[in-house]
Amino acid sequence: MKLFSSNPQYVGYRLTASALFVLLSSTAFAATSSSDPCAAIAGQTTASFTEAKACLEHFPFNKDFAAQTIDTVRKVTNQLYVFNEIAAAPPIVEGLEVVPVNISYGLNVIEAQKWESDRAFQDAVALLLDKVQDAHLVYSPFCYRQFIFWQPIQLNSLIRNQRLVVNVAYVKDDIWPEAKKEWVGCEVTHIDDREALDMVVDYAVNNNGESKDVNTCYNNIMNTMNYFHGWDDGADDLGYHRFLPAQEMHSYTMRCPKSGSNPVDEDYDVPFTVKVPWVAQVPQGFTDAETYWESFCQSPYSSTSLARRDGKWTAESAEELKRIHEAQAFDLSPAAMNSIGGGDRRYVEFIELDDGVGVVDIQSFSVASQDRIAFVENFTAGLEDFASKGIKKIILDLSQNGGGDACAGEFIINSFFESTPDYPSDVKYSPFLERVINKAYAEQSTKWYDYHAEGFPTGSPDWYRNTVTYKRGKSEVKFSQPITLSCDGWNAGLPKRFINKTWKSSDMLILSDGRCGSTCAIVASRLRLSHKVPAMGFGGIRGNSMQFASFPGGESERLSGFLMDLQSLDLADDPDAPSPFPERADMGWTFREVYRPVTGKEIGLETNLLEYSVINADCRLYFNDQNADDVHELWRQAAEVMLKGECPLQE
């Protein structure tokens, strides 16, 4: 969801930087009709772009709410966000698409604007943080993320006859009857009168905040039906948004195979152009603007006193934090059923291929506490089954894995290898966070009690108090001592662990479309750097080196969880504590940064941070007409490359 763009034709899909920071107040307008635009679409399954926009723009800008929102974001980024200073002046690293983002300055610009709707203000804050291209850093205004906007034409990108083409992957004729199923497989040559491939690449570079690697961003904005593990991250691909699109429709120029021919034959009918509207999937659980606000926007903290300031932490407000933190952001009213993706808690699947190859499809590390034992037992049983069946090669598919519990990742690494060296990490210092950590150690509670540093006494917060100063961008910043996270609690009571005597590093292959983020990125990096497991990237832009992991910065926190920690530590009223948002919203950020496997004076160098490092895949596979919608075919092709020895480790 990046804003930066040098091409004014691109505004159709996303606001550009100039649109946000030069023409801010003109990007949205409040409804002027005396009628209730939300009541007009309540109870419908879908609505037009214009109808949905009228509802979302109906809510007026509230100066007090805006000031409170900006104050909270500013406190979090200044005191707690570990990459705040380096984001303003990032290092120049070949292979990274990074632009400088001074968050504090951006907030000042937003605060100075006269906004014509609450939605426009809220989206501006979200877009500012998104520009940093750290998927951990996010502001989510749930009030304006309830509608799902679809383009009835869904695109993917694949290699066809040695050319990278933009292709119609599938159509959604259920939301727009004019969409024709025979368009599937047609090549899209132009979008909004621009060459399609140029437009898609530009959008990936300038408008997607999930990665600093352009190939990963390219994969993230395209769409496949079979490879969805629930990566619903704000939804900024070309055909699916949870935010309000910038225009009502787009034009697609297509050329379709003649009857009886296949796309690969490149025997086309006459090209044609079709204008395709954005269609809004309408949330349920409201009848008019007032009940929409009550269901999706109103917060227990939105009283005139902003309850938090008076310390009025009610049972209702505590429950609100808990529901938001437990990912019920799109199900906050009884009838709201708006989330997409799976909820079946499938963490790992084991798939046996031909020729002695097995796939371990690791879909998530977000293992719920009640699933921990079953997760360990199932993973161990899967490896034991592979070993007993004589599986000689293993593909670890980490595609579309958004991360999760660091200790779950540690368990998986240790299931294959005896030990992994700790990767040094640290936390940015602030007097406020020192008070939090001191209280956590005094009460032996919350996650802040789980860290320790070599040379410092166990059970003491001295690792945080004894600071070191490193250069970050143009600033000198204080950090804690290098620390490690203890997984003793997570490992307690686990059944026996699999002892690997079957597979060496050369018998394994990491497979990723780059959308392996957070804990997944750290796991993949450790497997590649420390254990020499080769990595295969797939998809992306042909001819560009591709990374196999995204936003590996370290450990993240969300405001909802952090506020619950403050409540439990009786620090909610600390004068430097961030306040809850006055509207229903949450915020995430990276608080612990992780380095490459370095020691001594190399710890602390910003160029050794995983977040600002480039670790490219050792080999590459691309989508084509055979594997784009058949993951088993993609695995088969990856296995073929592996068995031929065509993906050696690139030192």
XYZ file of C-alpha atoms in Angstrom:
651
model
C 0.000 0.000 0.000
C 2.825 2.424 -0.771
C 2.098 5.970 -1.730
C 5.211 6.960 -3.629
C 4.762 7.111 -7.366
C 6.267 9.207 -10.099
C 3.564 8.369 -12.605
C 0.317 10.332 -12.294
C -1.589 7.690 -14.281
C -1.238 5.358 -11.308
C -3.585 7.186 -8.984
C -6.408 4.960 -10.221
C -5.377 2.144 -7.943
C -3.884 4.010 -5.006
C -3.265 7.478 -3.665
C 0.130 8.814 -4.683
C 2.521 10.630 -2.379
C 1.646 13.955 -3.968
C -2.049 13.230 -3.548
C -1.558 12.641 0.155
C 0.940 15.316 1.053
C 0.052 18.086 -1.418
C -3.657 17.635 -2.084
C -4.579 15.900 1.149
C -7.952 17.414 1.789
C -9.149 16.945 -1.782
C -8.877 13.148 -1.721
C -12.222 12.650 -0.018
C -15.501 14.420 0.535
C -18.235 13.982 3.120
C -21.723 13.056 2.072
C -23.904 16.140 1.663
C -27.195 14.393 1.112
C -29.744 14.558 3.920
C -30.472 10.880 3.375
C -28.572 8.140 5.201
C -26.222 6.455 2.710
C -25.481 3.558 5.061
C -29.185 2.778 5.498
C -29.506 2.657 1.711
C -27.220 -0.399 1.472
C -27.814 -2.069 4.840
C -28.745 -5.725 4.459
C -27.464 -5.936 0.877
C -24.817 -8.435 -0.120
C -23.019 -6.036 -2.444
C -23.048 -2.344 -3.256
C -21.577 -0.155 -5.934
C -18.377 1.777 -5.363
C -20.351 5.023 -5.164
C -22.813 3.642 -2.617
C -20.080 2.203 -0.376
C -18.040 5.384 -0.616
C -21.017 7.486 0.427
C -21.473 5.369 3.534
C -17.784 5.434 4.489
C -17.506 9.180 3.851
C -20.646 9.925 5.851
C -18.829 10.155 9.183
C -17.420 13.629 9.858
C -13.870 14.402 10.863
C -13.490 14.691 14.638
C -10.607 16.938 15.644
C -10.394 15.558 19.193
C -10.334 11.970 18.003
C -7.691 12.853 15.423
C -5.465 14.499 18.030
C -5.738 11.480 20.319
C -4.997 9.076 17.450
C -1.909 11.000 16.371
C -0.685 11.279 19.969
C -0.892 7.503 20.406
C 0.836 6.754 17.096
C 3.544 9.292 17.924
C 4.197 7.810 21.376
C 4.439 4.293 19.979
C 6.755 5.179 17.112
C 9.003 7.519 19.122
C 9.326 5.365 22.244
C 8.780 1.791 21.117
C 9.236 1.310 17.357
C 12.759 -0.008 16.963
C 13.202 1.153 13.344
C 11.806 4.676 13.790
C 15.124 6.466 13.300
C 16.564 4.258 10.573
C 13.304 4.547 8.602
C 13.932 8.294 8.275
C 17.370 7.715 6.736
C 17.690 4.073 5.644
C 20.947 2.596 4.357
C 21.326 2.170 0.611
C 21.377 -1.581 0.029
C 21.383 -3.096 -3.445
C 18.270 -5.196 -3.865
C 16.095 -3.301 -1.366
C 13.325 -0.933 -2.438
C 13.373 1.537 0.456
C 12.454 5.214 0.640
C 13.081 7.528 3.618
C 10.018 8.027 5.821
C 10.144 10.499 8.700
C 7.114 9.339 10.652
C 7.055 12.284 13.025
C 7.127 14.772 10.164
C 4.401 12.850 8.341
C 2.175 12.984 11.428
C 2.747 16.738 11.634
C 1.616 17.118 8.023
C -1.490 15.016 8.617
C -2.299 16.906 11.814
C -2.121 20.262 10.007
C -4.663 19.298 7.328
C -8.354 20.125 7.365
C -9.943 16.781 6.644
C -13.409 16.538 5.149
C -14.166 13.069 6.505
C -13.016 10.788 9.265
C -12.281 8.060 6.720
C -9.830 10.245 4.814
C -7.933 11.079 8.017
C -7.818 7.481 9.216
C -6.552 6.197 5.870
C -3.863 8.895 5.755
C -2.430 7.664 9.076
C -2.515 4.068 7.861
C -0.805 4.979 4.578
C 1.952 6.941 6.292
C 3.035 3.911 8.337
C 2.642 1.635 5.348
C 5.218 3.690 3.448
C 7.952 2.354 5.756
C 7.558 -1.054 4.066
C 7.716 -2.921 7.348
C 4.619 -5.096 7.502
C 4.892 -5.174 11.299
C 4.266 -1.417 11.367
C 0.582 -0.959 10.716
C -2.374 1.136 11.763
C -5.728 -0.581 11.229
C -8.852 1.597 11.502
C -11.424 -1.190 11.689
C -14.285 1.213 11.073
C -13.092 1.590 7.482
C -11.935 -1.982 6.863
C -15.324 -3.723 7.057
C -16.212 -3.455 3.381
C -14.348 -5.702 0.952
C -13.816 -4.163 -2.473
C -13.423 -6.552 -5.381
C -12.436 -6.183 -8.980
C -14.474 -8.852 -10.795
C -11.381 -9.601 -12.904
C -8.649 -11.222 -10.793
C -5.159 -11.287 -12.258
C -2.024 -13.345 -11.941
C 1.319 -13.212 -13.708
C 3.094 -16.071 -15.390
C 5.691 -17.035 -17.945
C 4.161 -17.949 -21.279
C 6.423 -18.755 -24.214
C 9.384 -17.111 -22.485
C 7.415 -13.903 -21.851
C 6.164 -12.569 -18.519
C 2.496 -11.775 -19.050
C -0.437 -10.495 -17.030
C -3.204 -13.050 -17.192
C -6.835 -13.333 -16.105
C -6.704 -15.918 -13.317
C -10.420 -16.053 -12.608
C -13.505 -13.869 -12.637
C -16.069 -13.131 -9.954
C -19.294 -13.245 -11.886
C -21.094 -13.746 -8.588
C -20.600 -10.054 -7.781
C -20.671 -8.674 -11.336
C -22.762 -10.732 -13.781
C -21.142 -9.046 -16.777
C -17.864 -10.822 -16.022
C -17.414 -13.716 -18.425
C -15.775 -16.996 -17.500
C -14.291 -17.228 -20.996
C -12.005 -14.341 -20.061
C -10.012 -16.737 -17.874
C -6.671 -17.351 -19.573
C -6.847 -14.152 -21.614
C -3.752 -11.999 -21.651
C -4.241 -8.470 -20.326
C -2.164 -6.132 -22.475
C -3.210 -2.768 -21.020
C -4.738 -1.463 -17.793
C -6.113 2.085 -17.829
C -4.350 2.632 -21.159
C -0.933 1.695 -19.758
C 0.966 -1.425 -20.735
C -0.251 -3.943 -18.192
C 3.128 -5.266 -17.098
C 4.538 -1.767 -16.587
C 1.496 -0.786 -14.589
C 1.678 -3.873 -12.359
C 5.410 -3.499 -11.708
C 4.984 0.184 -10.846
C 2.148 -0.638 -8.483
C 4.233 -3.327 -6.798
C 7.168 -0.955 -6.313
C 5.185 2.044 -5.153
C 2.000 0.811 -3.528
C 2.661 -2.358 -1.566
C 4.056 -2.185 1.946
C 4.558 -5.833 2.754
C 8.214 -6.149 1.796
C 11.339 -4.267 0.790
C 11.806 -6.801 -2.049
C 10.066 -5.840 -5.293
C 9.491 -9.470 -6.345
C 7.664 -10.232 -3.128
C 5.555 -7.106 -3.559
C 4.826 -8.183 -7.130
C 3.637 -11.577 -5.910
C 1.619 -9.961 -3.151
C -0.527 -7.820 -5.435
C -1.392 -10.674 -7.787
C -3.898 -13.384 -7.056
C -4.137 -17.155 -7.228
C -7.090 -19.210 -6.070
C -5.263 -22.223 -4.721
C -2.487 -20.657 -2.669
C -4.440 -18.764 -0.034
C -3.404 -19.455 3.548
C -5.351 -16.500 4.913
C -2.794 -13.782 4.153
C -5.397 -11.023 4.700
C -2.948 -8.258 5.535
C -4.796 -5.125 4.633
C -5.496 -6.429 1.195
C -3.668 -4.216 -1.241
C -3.469 -6.488 -4.249
C -4.735 -5.328 -7.615
C -8.176 -6.821 -7.285
C -9.008 -6.935 -3.583
C -8.970 -4.034 -1.105
C -10.172 -3.514 2.419
C -9.695 0.209 1.963
C -11.659 2.496 -0.309
C -10.199 2.411 -3.847
C -9.260 5.730 -5.421
C -11.589 5.468 -8.421
C -14.750 3.710 -9.446
C -13.546 1.481 -12.269
C -10.617 0.428 -14.457
C -10.290 -0.506 -18.081
C -8.683 -3.769 -19.185
C -7.594 -4.466 -22.738
C -7.461 -8.209 -23.350
C -6.687 -10.643 -26.110
C -8.225 -14.071 -25.775
C -7.349 -17.381 -27.443
C -9.451 -18.305 -30.427
C -11.980 -21.045 -29.933
C -10.264 -24.426 -29.795
C -6.823 -23.021 -29.022
C -4.931 -22.676 -25.764
C -3.316 -19.529 -24.337
C 0.142 -20.950 -24.989
C -0.679 -21.148 -28.721
C -0.923 -17.330 -28.824
C -3.577 -17.493 -31.543
C -5.827 -14.652 -30.460
C -9.128 -13.100 -31.377
C -9.275 -9.350 -31.911
C -8.337 -7.475 -28.688
C -11.112 -5.708 -26.837
C -11.405 -3.342 -23.859
C -13.832 -3.649 -20.980
C -14.484 -1.230 -18.131
C -14.701 -3.048 -14.817
C -16.137 -1.448 -11.656
C -15.079 -1.975 -8.083
C -17.829 -3.893 -6.280
C -18.191 -3.628 -2.512
C -19.041 -6.634 -0.382
C -21.245 -5.127 2.326
C -20.729 -6.057 5.994
C -23.719 -7.263 7.946
C -24.871 -6.195 11.403
C -26.036 -2.612 10.791
C -29.216 -0.901 9.620
C -28.104 2.695 9.186
C -25.152 5.027 9.795
C -25.770 5.140 13.532
C -25.724 1.367 13.957
C -22.766 1.034 11.567
C -20.827 3.359 13.853
C -21.957 1.485 16.963
C -21.114 -1.909 15.453
C -17.762 -1.192 13.830
C -16.384 2.165 14.949
C -17.434 3.186 18.427
C -14.927 2.407 21.150
C -15.371 2.274 24.929
C -12.640 4.921 24.964
C -14.532 7.400 22.816
C -16.400 9.248 25.559
C -15.851 12.969 25.876
C -13.400 12.314 28.687
C -11.690 9.670 26.560
C -12.199 7.249 29.454
C -8.566 6.167 29.390
C -7.401 9.571 30.628
C -9.500 9.219 33.761
C -8.318 5.672 34.334
C -11.779 4.234 33.741
C -10.714 0.779 32.611
C -14.095 -0.916 32.592
C -14.854 -4.574 32.042
C -16.245 -3.561 28.646
C -13.040 -1.809 27.605
C -10.858 -4.681 28.799
C -12.987 -7.130 26.827
C -12.694 -4.879 23.769
C -8.887 -5.029 23.913
C -9.005 -8.789 24.284
C -11.298 -9.253 21.282
C -9.203 -6.998 19.080
C -5.992 -8.704 20.168
C -7.441 -12.128 19.421
C -7.960 -11.096 15.790
C -11.694 -10.508 15.965
C -11.213 -7.164 14.248
C -13.760 -7.996 11.585
C -16.257 -9.680 13.867
C -16.952 -7.103 16.548
C -20.700 -7.132 16.218
C -22.801 -10.302 16.613
C -23.943 -10.448 12.992
C -20.720 -9.309 11.351
C -19.215 -12.081 9.267
C -16.764 -10.188 7.098
C -13.407 -11.872 7.422
C -12.025 -14.017 4.650
C -9.535 -16.843 4.781
C -9.421 -20.025 6.761
C -10.052 -20.460 10.433
C -9.434 -24.187 10.724
C -6.064 -23.874 12.463
C -4.189 -25.938 9.919
C -0.601 -25.152 10.754
C 1.309 -27.830 8.827
C 0.473 -30.420 6.191
C 2.648 -33.307 4.987
C 2.303 -34.263 1.320
C 4.093 -37.212 -0.290
C 5.210 -36.732 -3.904
C 6.784 -39.206 -6.325
C 10.483 -40.128 -6.410
C 10.998 -40.025 -2.655
C 10.173 -36.336 -2.195
C 7.938 -35.025 0.563
C 6.500 -31.553 1.090
C 6.103 -29.976 4.525
C 3.657 -27.154 3.891
C 4.081 -24.861 6.917
C 1.172 -22.476 6.704
C 1.509 -20.563 9.973
C 3.554 -20.318 13.168
C 0.668 -18.646 15.021
C 0.049 -21.697 17.183
C -2.720 -21.098 19.699
C -1.782 -22.053 23.249
C -4.448 -24.749 23.334
C -3.030 -26.241 20.108
C 0.623 -26.334 21.191
C 0.778 -29.994 22.229
C -1.207 -31.173 19.199
C 0.997 -29.061 16.905
C 4.157 -30.689 18.277
C 2.670 -34.189 18.149
C 1.409 -33.756 14.578
C 4.674 -32.301 13.334
C 6.706 -35.065 14.973
C 4.360 -37.736 13.618
C 4.589 -36.271 10.113
C 8.398 -36.413 10.108
C 8.396 -39.923 11.557
C 5.970 -41.005 8.820
C 8.204 -39.498 6.129
C 11.253 -41.259 7.545
C 9.467 -44.600 7.726
C 8.324 -44.284 4.088
C 11.822 -43.609 2.854
C 11.350 -39.957 1.917
C 14.813 -38.808 0.826
C 14.198 -35.143 0.023
C 12.049 -32.566 1.813
C 10.600 -29.347 0.433
C 9.728 -26.869 3.187
C 7.022 -24.713 1.641
C 6.937 -21.423 3.572
C 4.889 -19.452 1.052
C 2.212 -17.084 2.348
C 3.245 -17.753 5.933
C 2.780 -14.561 7.922
C 4.765 -15.763 10.942
C 3.610 -16.174 14.514
C 5.176 -17.626 17.642
C 8.975 -17.440 17.630
C 9.196 -20.519 19.845
C 7.106 -22.550 17.390
C 9.643 -21.604 14.734
C 12.499 -22.567 17.042
C 10.866 -25.964 17.587
C 10.687 -26.637 13.843
C 14.341 -25.712 13.292
C 15.407 -27.915 16.189
C 13.406 -30.824 14.782
C 15.845 -30.967 11.858
C 19.070 -29.732 13.427
C 20.611 -30.308 16.838
C 21.202 -26.650 17.605
C 21.042 -23.243 16.020
C 23.226 -20.356 17.135
C 21.296 -17.514 18.697
C 20.878 -14.484 16.488
C 21.619 -11.364 18.531
C 18.759 -8.950 19.044
C 18.038 -5.849 21.079
C 15.271 -3.452 22.099
C 15.249 0.342 21.755
C 15.579 2.143 25.070
C 13.104 4.634 26.486
C 12.562 5.659 30.132
C 8.925 4.623 29.796
C 9.754 1.102 28.613
C 12.339 0.824 31.399
C 9.532 1.370 33.906
C 7.481 -1.321 32.169
C 10.330 -3.837 32.179
C 11.269 -3.078 35.792
C 7.674 -3.766 36.855
C 7.530 -6.922 34.746
C 10.595 -8.325 36.529
C 9.290 -7.247 39.923
C 6.069 -9.161 39.298
C 7.621 -11.892 37.109
C 4.884 -11.482 34.545
C 4.228 -10.578 30.896
C 6.550 -11.365 28.006
C 9.045 -8.714 29.097
C 10.187 -11.163 31.766
C 11.230 -13.753 29.137
C 14.429 -12.094 27.902
C 17.958 -12.539 29.140
C 21.443 -11.388 28.150
C 24.782 -13.122 28.476
C 26.791 -11.745 31.384
C 23.776 -10.311 33.201
C 22.031 -11.951 36.152
C 18.949 -14.021 35.436
C 15.838 -12.440 36.866
C 17.205 -8.927 36.544
C 16.284 -6.177 34.052
C 19.881 -4.984 33.960
C 20.109 -6.079 30.324
C 17.773 -3.186 29.523
C 19.111 -0.590 31.959
C 22.730 -0.930 30.808
C 22.344 0.651 27.404
C 24.603 0.838 24.378
C 24.397 3.515 21.684
C 24.328 2.731 17.977
C 23.945 4.896 14.914
C 20.611 4.537 13.176
C 20.236 6.668 10.094
C 21.316 10.148 11.149
C 20.619 9.608 14.852
C 22.401 8.134 17.850
C 19.975 5.730 19.497
C 20.157 3.868 22.812
C 19.502 0.122 22.851
C 19.498 -2.684 25.366
C 22.239 -5.246 25.624
C 22.034 -8.085 23.059
C 19.340 -10.474 24.279
C 17.770 -13.819 23.511
C 14.218 -15.005 24.014
C 13.676 -17.906 26.364
C 11.396 -20.668 25.053
C 11.510 -22.644 28.305
C 7.861 -21.930 29.011
C 6.762 -22.906 25.507
C 8.783 -26.140 25.635
C 7.587 -27.145 29.091
C 5.619 -30.367 29.068
C 6.091 -31.084 25.380
C 6.180 -34.701 24.187
C 9.348 -36.171 22.770
C 10.960 -34.256 19.922
C 11.837 -35.847 16.592
C 15.534 -36.689 16.348
C 16.578 -36.203 12.750
C 18.999 -38.867 11.509
C 17.645 -38.934 7.957
C 17.984 -35.588 6.192
C 21.003 -33.341 5.755
C 20.872 -29.727 4.661
C 21.471 -30.799 1.066
C 18.377 -33.032 1.281
C 16.157 -30.061 2.053
C 14.858 -27.090 0.068
C 13.114 -23.925 1.234
C 10.335 -22.988 -1.201
C 8.873 -19.492 -0.947
C 7.090 -16.830 -2.954
C 8.728 -14.255 -0.682
C 5.611 -13.916 1.443
C 7.275 -15.656 4.355
C 7.181 -12.963 6.999
C 8.131 -12.183 10.585
C 8.854 -15.424 12.477
C 8.706 -17.305 9.181
C 11.340 -14.969 7.723
C 13.625 -15.481 10.715
C 13.180 -19.267 10.550
C 13.916 -19.282 6.804
C 16.950 -17.016 7.271
C 18.358 -19.206 10.034
C 17.861 -22.353 7.956
C 19.598 -20.695 5.012
C 22.427 -18.835 6.798
C 23.245 -21.145 9.688
C 22.278 -24.563 8.338
C 22.973 -24.020 4.635
C 19.569 -25.157 3.407
C 19.181 -23.850 -0.157
C 16.186 -21.674 -0.982
C 14.046 -21.543 -4.124
C 12.005 -18.432 -4.836
C 9.063 -18.552 -7.185
C 7.054 -15.964 -9.040
C 8.061 -12.326 -9.176
C 9.571 -10.335 -12.025
C 11.702 -12.277 -14.429
C 15.371 -11.321 -14.413
C 15.384 -9.775 -10.934
C 17.132 -11.430 -8.014
C 14.523 -12.448 -5.468
C 14.539 -12.717 -1.707
C 12.714 -15.612 -0.112
C 11.557 -13.862 3.082
C 9.873 -10.604 4.084
C 9.959 -8.241 7.083
C 12.386 -10.367 9.134
C 12.961 -7.422 11.459
C 12.332 -9.250 14.709
C 9.521 -9.434 17.229
C 6.394 -7.335 17.009
C 3.717 -6.098 19.360
C 0.221 -4.765 18.945
C -1.246 -1.908 20.926
C -4.137 -4.051 22.145
C -1.734 -6.574 23.692
C 0.613 -3.899 25.010
C -2.251 -2.089 26.743
C -3.359 -5.339 28.359
C 0.199 -5.757 29.662
C 0.099 -2.229 31.042
C -3.194 -2.983 32.750
C -1.822 -6.136 34.358
C 1.274 -4.239 35.533
C -0.827 -1.319 36.829
C 0.986 1.076 34.478
C -1.930 2.094 32.283
C -1.865 5.589 33.774
C 1.837 6.181 33.267
C 2.098 9.700 31.763
C 4.139 8.377 28.823
C 1.885 5.406 28.106
C 0.081 5.452 24.754
C -3.672 5.819 25.111
C -6.176 3.509 23.456
C -7.490 4.778 20.165
C -10.751 6.725 20.485
C -12.179 4.717 17.583
C -12.026 0.990 17.124
C -8.502 0.447 15.808
C -5.257 -1.331 16.507
C -1.611 -0.704 15.737
C 1.393 -2.979 15.319
C 5.122 -2.309 15.401
C 8.499 -4.049 15.663
C 9.988 -3.660 19.144
C 12.898 -6.136 18.972
C 15.387 -5.994 16.081
C 17.333 -9.069 14.985
C 20.787 -9.173 13.409
C 22.434 -11.569 11.035
C 24.670 -14.167 12.786
C 27.395 -11.738 13.885
C 29.425 -11.218 17.039
C 31.470 -8.558 18.793
C 31.639 -5.110 17.258
C 29.514 -6.182 14.293
C 26.501 -6.239 16.616
C 24.888 -2.848 16.407
C 25.748 -2.104 12.789
C 22.580 -1.182 10.934
C 23.830 -2.974 7.823
C 23.763 -6.247 9.792
C 20.091 -5.936 10.695
C 18.027 -8.662 9.040
C 15.373 -6.075 8.168
C 17.890 -4.148 6.070
C 19.769 -7.145 4.631
C 19.401 -8.894 1.298
C 19.365 -12.704 1.298
C 18.496 -13.888 -2.170
C 17.090 -17.244 -3.157
C 19.574 -19.716 -4.634
C 17.380 -20.603 -7.598
C 14.086 -19.601 -9.133
C 10.835 -21.082 -10.375
C 8.119 -19.126 -12.149
C 4.381 -19.470 -12.459
C 3.208 -20.862 -15.793
C -0.027 -22.113 -17.284
C 0.486 -25.522 -15.672
C 1.298 -24.591 -12.065
C -0.426 -21.224 -11.539
C -3.597 -22.843 -10.230
C -2.237 -26.247 -9.258
C -0.001 -26.206 -6.209
C 0.753 -29.913 -6.558
C 2.139 -29.270 -10.030
C 4.233 -26.435 -8.623
C 5.603 -28.782 -5.946
C 6.288 -31.409 -8.620
C 8.267 -28.910 -10.693
C 10.221 -27.773 -7.614
C 10.996 -31.414 -6.789
C 12.236 -31.998 -10.333
C 14.683 -29.098 -10.013
C 15.798 -30.380 -6.620
C 16.362 -33.946 -7.794
C 18.422 -32.745 -10.755
C 20.675 -30.824 -8.392
C 19.789 -27.547 -10.107
C 19.338 -25.513 -6.939
C 22.775 -25.534 -5.295
C 23.588 -23.280 -2.383
C 24.986 -19.977 -3.644
C 27.684 -18.910 -1.207
